[in-house]
Coordinates of C-alpha atoms in Angstrom, one line a residue:
Chain A
M1 CA 136.0 116.6 93.0
N2 CA 132.6 118.4 93.2
A3 CA 132.8 120.8 90.1
P4 CA 132.2 124.4 91.7
T5 CA 129.7 125.3 89.1
Y6 CA 127.3 122.4 90.0
N7 CA 125.0 122.4 92.9
F8 CA 125.1 119.0 94.9
A9 CA 124.0 116.3 92.3
Y10 CA 123.4 119.0 89.5
L11 CA 119.7 120.0 90.3
D12 CA 119.2 123.3 92.5
E13 CA 117.7 122.7 95.7
Q14 CA 114.4 124.0 95.0
T15 CA 114.0 121.5 92.2
K16 CA 115.1 118.7 94.5
R17 CA 112.4 119.6 96.9
M18 CA 109.9 119.6 94.3
I19 CA 110.7 116.1 93.3
R20 CA 111.1 115.1 96.9
R21 CA 107.6 116.2 97.4
A22 CA 106.3 114.2 94.3
I23 CA 108.4 110.9 95.7
L24 CA 106.5 111.3 99.2
K25 CA 103.3 111.4 97.5
A26 CA 104.1 108.7 95.7
I27 CA 105.2 106.4 98.5
A28 CA 101.8 107.4 100.2
I29 CA 99.9 106.5 97.5
P30 CA 101.5 102.8 96.1
G31 CA 101.7 102.6 92.3
Y32 CA 99.7 105.9 91.7
Q33 CA 101.5 108.3 89.3
V34 CA 102.2 111.5 90.5
P35 CA 103.0 114.1 88.3
F36 CA 105.9 116.5 88.8
A37 CA 107.7 119.4 86.9
S38 CA 110.4 117.4 85.0
R39 CA 113.3 119.2 84.1
E40 CA 115.8 119.3 81.1
M41 CA 118.5 117.1 81.8
P42 CA 121.8 117.3 80.3
M43 CA 121.2 114.0 78.3
P44 CA 118.5 113.2 75.8
Y45 CA 115.1 111.6 76.6
G46 CA 115.1 108.0 76.9
W47 CA 118.8 107.6 78.4
G48 CA 117.0 107.8 81.9
T49 CA 116.3 111.7 82.5
G50 CA 113.6 110.6 85.0
G51 CA 115.7 108.1 87.0
V52 CA 118.4 110.7 87.2
Q53 CA 116.2 113.2 88.6
V54 CA 114.8 111.3 91.1
T55 CA 118.5 109.7 92.0
A56 CA 119.5 113.6 92.2
A57 CA 116.6 113.9 94.6
I58 CA 117.5 111.4 97.0
L59 CA 121.1 111.2 97.0
G60 CA 123.1 112.4 100.0
P61 CA 126.9 112.8 100.4
Q62 CA 127.0 109.3 102.3
D63 CA 125.3 107.4 99.7
V64 CA 127.2 104.8 97.7
L65 CA 125.9 104.8 93.8
K66 CA 125.2 101.8 91.6
V67 CA 124.0 102.2 88.0
I68 CA 123.2 99.4 85.7
D69 CA 121.6 99.2 82.3
Q70 CA 120.2 95.7 81.2
G71 CA 121.7 94.4 84.3
S72 CA 125.3 95.5 83.3
D73 CA 127.3 98.0 85.1
D74 CA 129.6 98.8 82.1
T75 CA 127.4 99.9 79.3
T76 CA 127.6 103.4 78.1
N77 CA 124.5 104.7 79.7
A78 CA 125.3 103.2 83.1
I79 CA 129.0 104.4 82.9
S80 CA 128.0 107.9 81.9
I81 CA 125.7 108.2 84.4
R82 CA 127.8 107.0 87.1
K83 CA 130.3 109.6 86.1
F84 CA 127.8 112.3 85.9
F85 CA 126.9 112.0 89.8
A86 CA 130.6 111.4 90.5
K87 CA 131.6 114.5 89.0
T88 CA 128.4 116.6 90.2
A89 CA 127.6 115.1 93.7
G90 CA 131.3 113.5 94.4
V91 CA 129.4 110.3 96.0
E92 CA 130.9 107.3 95.8
T93 CA 129.9 104.8 93.2
T94 CA 130.4 101.0 93.0
T95 CA 129.2 98.1 90.8
S96 CA 128.6 95.8 93.8
T97 CA 124.7 95.3 94.5
D98 CA 125.6 94.7 97.9
A99 CA 127.7 97.8 98.6
A100 CA 125.4 100.3 97.1
T101 CA 122.7 102.4 99.0
V102 CA 121.2 103.8 95.8
I103 CA 120.9 101.7 92.6
Q104 CA 119.5 103.6 89.5
T105 CA 118.6 100.9 86.9
R106 CA 117.1 100.2 83.2
H107 CA 115.5 97.5 82.3
R108 CA 116.8 94.9 85.4
I109 CA 116.5 94.4 89.0
P110 CA 119.7 93.1 90.4
E111 CA 119.6 89.1 91.1
A112 CA 121.2 89.5 94.5
P113 CA 118.3 90.2 97.2
L114 CA 118.0 93.8 98.2
R115 CA 117.8 94.9 101.7
A116 CA 116.2 97.3 103.8
G117 CA 117.6 100.7 103.5
Q118 CA 118.5 100.5 99.6
V119 CA 116.6 102.3 97.2
L120 CA 116.0 101.4 93.7
V121 CA 115.5 103.8 90.9
Y122 CA 114.0 102.9 87.6
Q123 CA 114.1 104.8 84.4
V124 CA 110.9 104.7 82.8
P125 CA 109.7 105.3 79.2
I126 CA 105.9 105.2 79.3
P127 CA 104.7 104.9 82.8
E128 CA 101.0 104.5 81.8
P129 CA 100.1 100.7 81.6
L130 CA 96.9 101.2 79.7
R131 CA 98.5 103.7 77.2
F132 CA 98.4 101.4 73.9
L133 CA 94.8 100.4 74.5
E134 CA 93.6 103.8 75.4
P135 CA 95.3 106.6 74.0
R136 CA 93.4 109.3 75.8
E137 CA 95.2 110.5 78.8
T138 CA 91.8 112.0 80.5
E139 CA 90.2 108.6 80.3
T140 CA 92.9 106.3 81.6
R141 CA 93.2 108.7 84.8
R142 CA 89.7 108.2 85.3
M143 CA 90.4 104.6 84.8
H144 CA 92.7 104.5 87.4
A145 CA 90.6 106.5 89.9
L146 CA 87.9 104.4 89.6
A147 CA 90.1 101.1 89.4
E148 CA 88.2 99.8 85.9
Y149 CA 91.0 97.6 84.9
G150 CA 89.1 95.3 82.8
L151 CA 91.0 97.0 79.7
M152 CA 94.4 95.3 80.8
H153 CA 92.9 92.0 80.8
V154 CA 92.0 92.7 77.4
K155 CA 95.5 93.1 76.5
L156 CA 96.3 89.6 78.0
Y157 CA 93.5 88.1 76.2
E158 CA 94.9 89.2 73.3
D159 CA 98.0 87.7 73.7
I160 CA 96.5 84.1 74.6
A161 CA 94.4 84.4 71.5
R162 CA 97.1 85.2 69.3
F163 CA 99.8 83.2 70.6
G164 CA 98.3 80.6 72.9
H165 CA 99.8 82.0 76.2
I166 CA 100.6 85.4 77.7
A167 CA 103.3 86.6 75.1
T168 CA 104.1 90.1 77.1
S169 CA 107.8 89.3 78.2
Y170 CA 108.6 92.9 79.6
A171 CA 106.6 95.9 81.0
Y172 CA 104.2 93.1 82.4
P173 CA 101.5 94.8 84.2
V174 CA 101.2 94.4 87.8
K175 CA 98.7 95.3 90.7
V176 CA 100.4 97.1 93.5
N177 CA 98.9 97.2 97.2
A178 CA 95.8 95.7 95.7
R179 CA 94.7 98.7 94.1
Y180 CA 96.6 100.6 91.3
V181 CA 97.5 98.6 88.1
M182 CA 101.2 99.7 87.5
D183 CA 103.8 99.2 84.5
P184 CA 107.1 98.1 86.1
S185 CA 109.1 99.7 83.2
P186 CA 110.7 97.5 80.7
T187 CA 111.8 95.2 83.1
P188 CA 111.5 91.4 82.1
K189 CA 108.7 89.8 83.5
F190 CA 111.2 87.6 85.1
D191 CA 111.8 90.2 88.0
N192 CA 108.3 90.8 88.5
P193 CA 108.6 88.4 91.6
K194 CA 111.5 90.4 92.9
M195 CA 109.1 93.6 93.6
D196 CA 106.7 91.6 95.7
N197 CA 107.3 92.1 99.2
C198 CA 111.0 93.8 98.3
P199 CA 112.6 95.0 101.4
A200 CA 114.1 98.0 99.5
L201 CA 112.1 101.1 98.3
Q202 CA 111.5 101.4 94.8
L203 CA 110.9 104.5 92.8
F204 CA 110.2 104.9 89.1
G205 CA 110.9 108.0 87.1
A206 CA 109.6 108.9 83.9
G207 CA 111.3 112.1 82.6
R208 CA 109.3 112.9 79.4
E209 CA 105.9 111.9 80.6
K210 CA 106.8 113.8 84.0
R211 CA 105.3 111.2 86.4
I212 CA 106.9 109.6 89.4
Y213 CA 105.8 106.4 91.0
A214 CA 106.6 104.3 94.0
I215 CA 106.5 100.7 95.6
P216 CA 107.2 101.3 99.4
P217 CA 109.3 98.6 101.2
Y218 CA 107.1 95.4 101.9
T219 CA 104.3 96.0 99.7
S220 CA 102.1 93.7 97.6
V221 CA 102.9 93.4 93.9
V222 CA 100.9 91.0 92.0
S223 CA 101.3 90.3 88.1
L224 CA 97.9 90.3 86.4
D225 CA 97.1 86.8 85.0
F226 CA 93.9 84.6 84.5
E227 CA 92.9 81.4 86.4
D228 CA 93.4 79.1 83.7
H229 CA 96.4 81.2 82.2
P230 CA 98.6 82.2 85.4
F231 CA 101.7 84.0 85.4
T232 CA 105.1 82.3 84.4
R233 CA 108.5 83.6 84.5
Y234 CA 110.6 83.5 81.1
K235 CA 114.0 82.5 81.1
F236 CA 116.2 81.0 78.5
D237 CA 116.6 77.3 79.1
A238 CA 120.5 76.9 79.6
P239 CA 122.7 77.8 82.6
C240 CA 125.2 81.0 82.3
A241 CA 127.9 80.0 79.9
L242 CA 130.4 81.9 82.3
C243 CA 129.3 81.4 85.8
G244 CA 127.2 78.3 85.4
A245 CA 124.3 79.8 87.1
E246 CA 120.6 78.6 86.6
D247 CA 118.7 81.1 88.4
S248 CA 119.5 84.1 86.9
Y249 CA 118.1 86.1 83.8
L250 CA 120.2 85.4 80.7
D251 CA 121.3 87.4 77.8
E252 CA 121.7 85.9 74.4
I253 CA 124.8 86.8 72.8
V254 CA 125.6 85.8 69.4
T255 CA 129.3 84.8 68.6
D256 CA 129.5 84.6 65.4
D257 CA 127.6 84.7 61.7
K258 CA 127.0 81.1 61.8
G259 CA 124.6 80.8 64.3
S260 CA 126.3 80.2 67.5
R261 CA 125.4 82.1 70.5
M262 CA 126.0 81.9 74.0
F263 CA 124.0 82.7 77.4
V264 CA 125.4 84.8 80.0
C265 CA 124.1 86.3 83.0
S266 CA 122.9 89.9 82.2
D267 CA 123.6 90.8 85.9
T268 CA 127.4 91.6 85.3
D269 CA 127.9 92.0 89.1
Y270 CA 126.3 89.0 90.2
C271 CA 128.1 86.8 87.3
E272 CA 131.6 88.1 88.4
G273 CA 130.9 87.4 92.0
R274 CA 130.0 84.1 91.2
Q275 CA 133.1 83.6 88.9
A276 CA 135.4 84.9 91.8
A277 CA 133.6 82.3 94.3
G278 CA 135.2 79.5 91.8
H279 CA 131.8 79.0 89.7
R280 CA 132.6 78.0 86.4
G281 CA 130.3 77.4 83.1
V282 CA 131.2 75.8 79.9
E283 CA 132.9 78.8 78.2
S284 CA 134.4 80.6 81.1
A285 CA 138.2 81.4 79.8
A286 CA 136.6 82.1 76.0
P287 CA 135.4 85.7 76.3
H288 CA 139.1 86.9 77.5
K289 CA 141.0 85.5 74.8
E290 CA 142.0 87.9 72.3
A291 CA 141.2 86.7 68.9
V292 CA 144.2 86.0 66.4
H293 CA 144.1 87.6 62.8
G294 CA 145.8 86.6 60.0
Chain B
M1 CA 46.8 104.6 79.2
A2 CA 49.1 103.5 76.2
E3 CA 52.0 102.7 78.9
T4 CA 50.1 100.4 81.1
T5 CA 48.9 98.5 78.4
M6 CA 52.0 98.0 76.6
A7 CA 53.5 96.7 80.1
E8 CA 50.6 94.2 80.4
M9 CA 51.0 93.2 77.1
T10 CA 54.8 92.2 77.3
G11 CA 53.9 90.6 80.2
A12 CA 56.8 92.8 82.3
S13 CA 56.5 94.2 85.6
D14 CA 54.3 97.1 86.1
Q15 CA 57.0 99.3 87.5
P16 CA 58.4 101.7 85.1
L17 CA 62.4 101.1 84.2
L18 CA 63.3 104.4 83.1
V19 CA 61.2 107.6 83.7
A20 CA 61.9 111.0 81.9
E21 CA 60.3 114.3 83.3
G22 CA 60.4 117.5 81.6
L23 CA 63.8 116.6 79.6
T24 CA 65.4 120.3 78.4
K25 CA 68.4 121.1 76.7
S26 CA 69.5 124.4 75.3
Y27 CA 72.9 125.6 73.8
G28 CA 72.5 129.4 74.5
R29 CA 69.3 130.4 72.8
L30 CA 68.8 127.4 70.7
A31 CA 66.5 124.7 72.3
A32 CA 67.7 121.5 70.8
C33 CA 65.2 119.5 73.2
R34 CA 62.1 120.9 74.9
D35 CA 60.1 119.5 77.8
V36 CA 60.3 115.6 76.9
S37 CA 58.7 113.4 79.5
F38 CA 58.0 109.7 79.1
V39 CA 58.1 106.2 80.9
L40 CA 59.6 103.2 79.6
Y41 CA 58.6 99.9 81.2
P42 CA 61.0 96.7 81.2
G43 CA 60.7 94.8 78.2
E44 CA 59.3 97.8 76.0
V45 CA 60.6 99.2 72.6
L46 CA 60.3 102.7 72.0
A47 CA 61.4 104.3 68.9
I48 CA 62.2 108.0 68.6
V49 CA 61.6 109.1 65.0
G50 CA 62.0 112.6 63.3
E51 CA 64.1 114.1 60.9
S52 CA 67.7 115.4 61.4
G53 CA 68.0 118.3 63.7
S54 CA 64.6 117.4 65.5
G55 CA 66.7 117.0 69.1
K56 CA 66.8 112.9 68.8
S57 CA 70.1 112.2 69.4
T58 CA 70.2 114.9 72.3
L59 CA 67.6 113.3 73.7
L60 CA 69.2 110.0 73.9
Q61 CA 72.2 111.2 75.0
M62 CA 70.5 113.0 77.9
L63 CA 68.4 109.7 78.5
S64 CA 71.9 107.6 78.8
A65 CA 73.4 110.1 81.1
Q66 CA 76.1 111.1 78.8
L67 CA 75.0 114.9 78.7
A68 CA 73.4 116.8 81.6
P69 CA 70.2 118.2 80.9
S70 CA 69.6 122.0 81.2
G71 CA 66.4 121.1 83.1
G72 CA 64.2 118.3 84.0
R73 CA 65.4 114.8 85.2
V74 CA 65.9 111.0 84.2
S75 CA 65.3 108.3 86.9
Y76 CA 66.3 104.6 86.4
R77 CA 65.2 101.7 88.2
M78 CA 68.5 99.9 89.5
R79 CA 68.6 96.0 90.0
D80 CA 67.8 96.3 93.6
G81 CA 64.7 98.1 92.5
E82 CA 65.2 101.2 93.5
L83 CA 64.1 104.3 91.0
R84 CA 67.4 106.6 91.3
D85 CA 68.1 110.2 89.7
L86 CA 70.9 109.6 87.2
A87 CA 72.1 112.8 87.8
Q88 CA 72.4 112.1 91.8
L89 CA 74.7 109.0 90.7
G90 CA 78.4 108.9 91.3
E91 CA 80.5 108.7 88.3
A92 CA 81.8 105.3 89.2
E93 CA 78.0 104.0 89.6
R94 CA 77.1 105.7 86.5
R95 CA 79.9 104.0 84.6
F96 CA 79.5 100.8 86.2
L97 CA 75.6 101.1 84.9
F98 CA 76.7 101.9 81.4
R99 CA 79.2 98.6 81.6
T100 CA 76.5 96.5 82.9
D101 CA 72.9 97.0 82.9
W102 CA 72.8 99.2 79.7
G103 CA 74.0 98.6 76.3
Y104 CA 74.7 101.6 73.7
V105 CA 74.9 100.8 69.8
H106 CA 76.3 103.6 68.2
Q107 CA 75.7 104.4 64.3
D108 CA 79.1 103.8 63.5
P109 CA 80.4 100.7 64.9
A110 CA 84.1 102.2 65.0
Q111 CA 82.7 104.4 68.0
G112 CA 81.3 101.3 70.0
L113 CA 84.2 98.7 69.1
R114 CA 87.9 98.6 69.7
M115 CA 88.8 98.4 66.3
A116 CA 92.7 97.1 66.6
V117 CA 91.6 94.1 69.3
S118 CA 90.0 90.7 68.4
A119 CA 86.3 90.3 68.2
G120 CA 86.6 87.9 71.2
A121 CA 88.1 90.5 73.3
N122 CA 85.6 92.9 72.1
V123 CA 82.8 90.8 73.2
G124 CA 84.8 89.9 76.3
E125 CA 85.7 93.5 77.9
R126 CA 82.6 93.8 79.5
L127 CA 83.2 90.5 81.4
M128 CA 86.7 91.3 82.1
A129 CA 85.5 94.7 83.4
V130 CA 83.2 92.8 85.8
G131 CA 85.9 90.9 87.1
W132 CA 85.9 87.6 84.9
N133 CA 89.3 86.1 85.6
N134 CA 89.1 82.6 83.3
Y135 CA 90.2 82.8 79.8
G136 CA 88.4 79.6 79.0
R137 CA 85.1 80.9 80.0
I138 CA 85.2 84.4 78.7
R139 CA 86.3 82.9 75.1
Q140 CA 83.6 80.5 75.2
T141 CA 81.0 83.2 76.1
A142 CA 82.1 85.3 73.5
S143 CA 82.2 82.6 70.7
S144 CA 78.5 81.6 72.2
W145 CA 77.4 85.3 71.5
L146 CA 79.3 85.5 67.9
E147 CA 77.1 82.4 67.2
R148 CA 74.1 84.3 68.5
V149 CA 74.5 87.4 66.3
E150 CA 75.3 85.1 63.5
I151 CA 79.2 85.6 63.0
D152 CA 81.3 83.0 62.1
T153 CA 83.1 81.6 64.9
A154 CA 86.3 80.8 63.2
R155 CA 86.5 84.8 62.8
I156 CA 86.8 85.1 66.7
D157 CA 90.2 86.2 66.5
D158 CA 90.2 88.5 63.5
A159 CA 90.0 92.5 64.5
P160 CA 86.6 94.0 63.5
R161 CA 88.7 96.0 61.2
T162 CA 88.7 93.3 58.8
Y163 CA 84.8 92.9 59.2
S164 CA 82.2 94.1 56.7
G165 CA 79.8 97.2 58.1
G166 CA 77.0 94.6 58.8
M167 CA 79.2 92.0 60.5
R168 CA 80.5 95.1 62.9
Q169 CA 76.9 96.1 63.8
R170 CA 76.3 92.5 64.9
L171 CA 79.9 92.4 67.0
Q172 CA 78.7 95.8 68.6
I173 CA 75.3 94.4 69.9
A174 CA 76.7 91.1 70.8
R175 CA 79.7 93.3 72.9
N176 CA 76.5 95.2 74.5
L177 CA 74.5 92.2 75.3
V178 CA 77.0 89.8 76.9
T179 CA 76.3 91.4 80.4
E180 CA 72.6 90.8 79.9
P181 CA 71.7 94.5 79.8
R182 CA 68.1 95.6 80.8
L183 CA 68.0 98.6 78.6
V184 CA 69.9 99.2 75.4
F185 CA 70.2 102.7 73.5
M186 CA 70.7 102.4 69.9
D187 CA 71.1 105.4 67.8
E188 CA 70.3 104.9 63.9
P189 CA 71.7 100.9 64.5
T190 CA 70.7 100.4 60.6
G191 CA 72.4 103.6 59.3
G192 CA 74.8 103.2 56.4
L193 CA 74.0 99.7 55.8
D194 CA 72.7 98.3 52.6
V195 CA 68.9 97.3 52.5
S196 CA 69.3 93.4 52.4
V197 CA 72.0 93.8 55.6
Q198 CA 69.6 96.2 57.2
A199 CA 66.7 93.3 57.0
R200 CA 69.2 90.7 58.3
L201 CA 70.5 92.9 61.3
L202 CA 66.6 94.2 62.4
D203 CA 65.4 90.8 62.0
L204 CA 68.4 89.6 64.7
M205 CA 67.5 92.6 66.9
R206 CA 63.9 91.7 66.9
S207 CA 64.4 88.3 67.9
L208 CA 67.3 89.1 70.5
V209 CA 64.9 91.8 72.2
N210 CA 62.2 89.4 72.4
E211 CA 64.1 86.4 73.7
L212 CA 65.9 88.7 76.1
G213 CA 63.1 90.8 77.2
L214 CA 65.2 93.8 76.6
A215 CA 63.6 97.3 77.1
A216 CA 65.4 99.6 74.2
I217 CA 65.1 103.1 72.9
V218 CA 65.9 103.2 69.3
V219 CA 66.8 106.5 67.7
T220 CA 66.0 106.4 63.9
H221 CA 64.8 108.6 60.9
D222 CA 63.7 105.1 59.4
L223 CA 60.1 104.8 59.8
A224 CA 60.3 100.9 58.6
V225 CA 62.8 100.3 61.5
A226 CA 60.6 101.7 63.8
R227 CA 57.7 99.8 62.6
L228 CA 59.4 96.6 62.9
L229 CA 61.1 96.9 66.3
S230 CA 59.2 99.1 68.4
H231 CA 56.1 98.8 70.4
R232 CA 55.6 102.5 70.7
V233 CA 56.8 105.3 68.8
M234 CA 57.6 109.1 69.8
V235 CA 57.7 111.6 67.0
M236 CA 59.9 114.7 67.5
K237 CA 60.2 118.0 65.5
E238 CA 62.2 121.1 66.5
G239 CA 63.1 119.5 70.0
R240 CA 59.5 118.8 70.9
V241 CA 57.6 115.5 71.2
I242 CA 54.7 116.4 68.5
E243 CA 52.9 112.8 68.6
T244 CA 53.2 109.6 70.5
G245 CA 51.7 106.5 70.7
L246 CA 51.4 102.9 69.8
T247 CA 53.7 102.1 66.6
D248 CA 51.0 101.0 64.4
Q249 CA 48.5 103.5 65.5
V250 CA 50.8 106.3 65.0
L251 CA 52.0 104.9 61.5
D252 CA 48.7 103.7 60.3
D253 CA 46.7 106.7 61.5
P254 CA 48.8 109.7 62.2
R255 CA 46.9 112.7 63.7
E256 CA 49.9 115.6 63.3
P257 CA 50.3 117.0 59.8
Y258 CA 54.1 116.5 60.2
T259 CA 53.7 112.9 61.1
Q260 CA 51.3 112.6 58.1
L261 CA 54.1 114.3 56.1
L262 CA 56.8 111.7 57.2
V263 CA 54.7 108.7 56.9
S264 CA 53.5 109.7 53.0
S265 CA 57.3 110.4 52.4
I266 CA 57.9 106.5 52.1
L267 CA 57.7 105.1 49.1
P268 CA 55.0 102.4 48.9
P269 CA 56.6 99.0 49.0

């Protein structure tokens, strides 16, 4: 299986060592963005080049890899990355959250609780939470160094002033270990509470921006808010149409051009697991039926 | 001495707030500022006047610790009463001072404001930076400050880029004063505004300075601004202070030929 022209997990050993050093530093300073010499990967920026490099650096022959994109195991991005490592590292891959030791993700944290020993690798487009308010990198670095985070609340203030509530629904800023303010990558804020005190190691890789940061296991992660406008999770007010789950993050799927839509779990593994266990939603059978033309 | 007299007049404490000693800044052979010394007391307003290129702005930047002097030093009395050399302060302390105990009003409001975020957030930013965490209170304080600087509170959620020049400048003042600083630096605060707007702004600044007992250092080339706002005037030419004294005294009875020239070049009202 292992193609002879590739080193294990594609990257050469020196590069992996360099990335591991950055990861170790990131774990030592939770939430701090560690610069690293990001490499060109055989995929475009925005497809997870940062996450792929982190995964390549931590993967061992015994690991079991799961890749999700928006919670789903079967989108192009997830399948391509899974195949990439199956080919270059020959590791076992899975779609089961429970069976995986390394999970690379874009935009979601699995619904099933993570356990100690697992590693969650996030693909990050823009690692700097202050970026849209302060365009100067020199200035944002200084603000992190001096823990000057008033600006972050300016963003939340603007939300409330404009929409009446904190309307930021993804990439919702968090404070890690009561020190660094961090962008949790574009995960929905629904997933923010899962980061807090999580038994699994969480690593974040931004390929284009050349930054790695981390949340070690059992670290406090607090979503920023105001006393009188506390942080709330956001979720569609409906159960999953396939498995009836009421506690999961849902995708809205448009089913025709007349305004019909259905809500289904974004985490496909979770949804399939529940269906296999006999849970049913209102439209359980529908998506598998072939449309009759004519 | 003039200094002590002023301090007594304004009823402030007799300990200086800011002390500049032999401030010098040179860029290679060019000396932008030479051997400037003075003492500023709480509640006192000092105007620095002179033509373009006389070193006023360089001096202001050194006083506000944005530019390291080539020689001399600036000391500031912190809120705990201790006089500290600004060059000895750590960066965190200096930035904290700048956000809380000082204000800096730029000539161009775009430099002092966040043009893309609402007026309320602009005023509230300093409060959030010192740890205010209650939206309702931040908003209420911001709105009361907008009222004080005569901006319609209905426009609290508008971004300053939709404001007129005079409103922007007033907003910048509100943003600076919200943490109740003790010292405000102003760099040509009325530059680029038309005359009626200037008059209103000056009026406002004068009443705020009186009300809050602010000390201020105002850099201007407009002698009318100096006369209206300041207690004391320093005249600069080619990087040196050539004349200093009480505002009325300097402007009504200038001793130096250059000051006489400056005063006589104002059109009579």
